Amino acid sequence: GWMHFHHAFCLYVTGDDVQQSLAHYNAAERAGFDPFRVLLNRGILYAEAGDFGSARVDFRNAVRREPAPGIAAEFLAHTERNLRCI
């Protein structure tokens, strides 16, 4: 799981293939990597790709798993504002 997560993150930060990055985030999730980190980072990727519906699902799930409330709730609120504007 760790390798998939970090591969996905590297693809994301270098601006490489979004689909490849999503595939690695999904593989990290299936392998049991930290669900909060996968959901938050995959949600950010979805949002930046314009898929606000999928981003909202991931951010909602991340909020439930967040160790200390904060960042996931902020991303969720921002994404819901974007959905209202569409």
Coordinates of C-alpha atoms in Angstrom, one line a residue:
G1 CA 0.0 0.0 0.0
W2 CA 2.8 2.4 0.9
M3 CA 4.4 2.1 -2.5
H4 CA 1.2 2.7 -4.4
F5 CA 0.3 5.7 -2.2
H6 CA 3.7 7.4 -2.8
H7 CA 3.7 6.5 -6.5
A8 CA 0.3 8.1 -6.8
F9 CA 1.5 11.2 -4.9
C10 CA 4.6 11.6 -7.0
L11 CA 2.5 11.3 -10.2
Y12 CA 0.1 14.0 -8.8
V13 CA 2.8 16.5 -7.8
T14 CA 4.7 16.2 -11.1
G15 CA 1.4 16.7 -13.0
D16 CA 1.6 13.3 -14.7
D17 CA -1.3 11.1 -15.8
V18 CA -4.3 11.7 -13.5
Q19 CA -5.8 8.3 -14.3
Q20 CA -2.5 6.6 -13.4
S21 CA -2.4 8.5 -10.1
L22 CA -6.0 7.5 -9.3
A23 CA -5.2 3.9 -10.1
H24 CA -2.4 3.9 -7.6
Y25 CA -4.5 5.7 -4.9
N26 CA -7.1 3.0 -5.4
A27 CA -4.5 0.2 -5.2
A28 CA -3.2 1.8 -2.0
E29 CA -6.7 1.8 -0.5
R30 CA -7.2 -1.8 -1.5
A31 CA -3.9 -2.7 0.1
G32 CA -5.0 -1.2 3.4
F33 CA -2.8 2.0 3.4
D34 CA -4.0 4.7 5.8
P35 CA -7.6 5.4 4.6
F36 CA -7.5 9.0 5.7
R37 CA -4.4 9.9 3.7
V38 CA -5.7 8.0 0.6
L39 CA -9.2 9.7 0.8
L40 CA -7.8 13.2 1.4
N41 CA -5.2 13.0 -1.3
R42 CA -7.4 11.3 -3.9
G43 CA -10.2 13.8 -3.1
I44 CA -7.8 16.7 -3.8
L45 CA -6.8 15.0 -7.1
Y46 CA -10.5 14.5 -8.1
A47 CA -11.3 18.2 -7.2
E48 CA -8.3 19.5 -9.2
A49 CA -9.5 17.3 -12.2
G50 CA -12.9 18.9 -11.9
D51 CA -14.7 15.8 -10.6
F52 CA -16.3 17.5 -7.6
G53 CA -18.8 14.7 -7.0
S54 CA -16.1 12.1 -6.4
A55 CA -14.1 14.6 -4.4
R56 CA -17.0 15.2 -2.1
V57 CA -17.5 11.5 -1.5
D58 CA -13.8 11.1 -0.6
F59 CA -13.7 14.2 1.6
R60 CA -16.9 13.1 3.4
N61 CA -15.3 9.8 4.2
A62 CA -12.0 11.5 5.1
V63 CA -13.9 13.7 7.6
R64 CA -15.1 10.5 9.4
R65 CA -11.6 9.1 9.7
E66 CA -9.7 12.3 10.4
P67 CA -7.6 12.0 13.6
A68 CA -8.2 15.7 14.5
P69 CA -11.0 17.7 12.8
G70 CA -9.7 20.3 10.3
I71 CA -8.3 19.9 6.9
A72 CA -10.7 17.3 5.4
A73 CA -13.7 19.4 6.6
E74 CA -12.2 22.5 4.9
F75 CA -11.7 20.6 1.6
L76 CA -15.3 19.3 1.9
A77 CA -16.7 22.7 2.4
H78 CA -14.8 24.2 -0.5
T79 CA -15.9 21.3 -2.8
E80 CA -19.5 21.8 -1.8
R81 CA -19.3 25.5 -2.7
N82 CA -17.8 24.5 -6.1
L83 CA -20.7 22.1 -6.7
R84 CA -23.3 24.8 -6.0
C85 CA -21.6 27.0 -8.6
I86 CA -21.9 24.4 -11.3

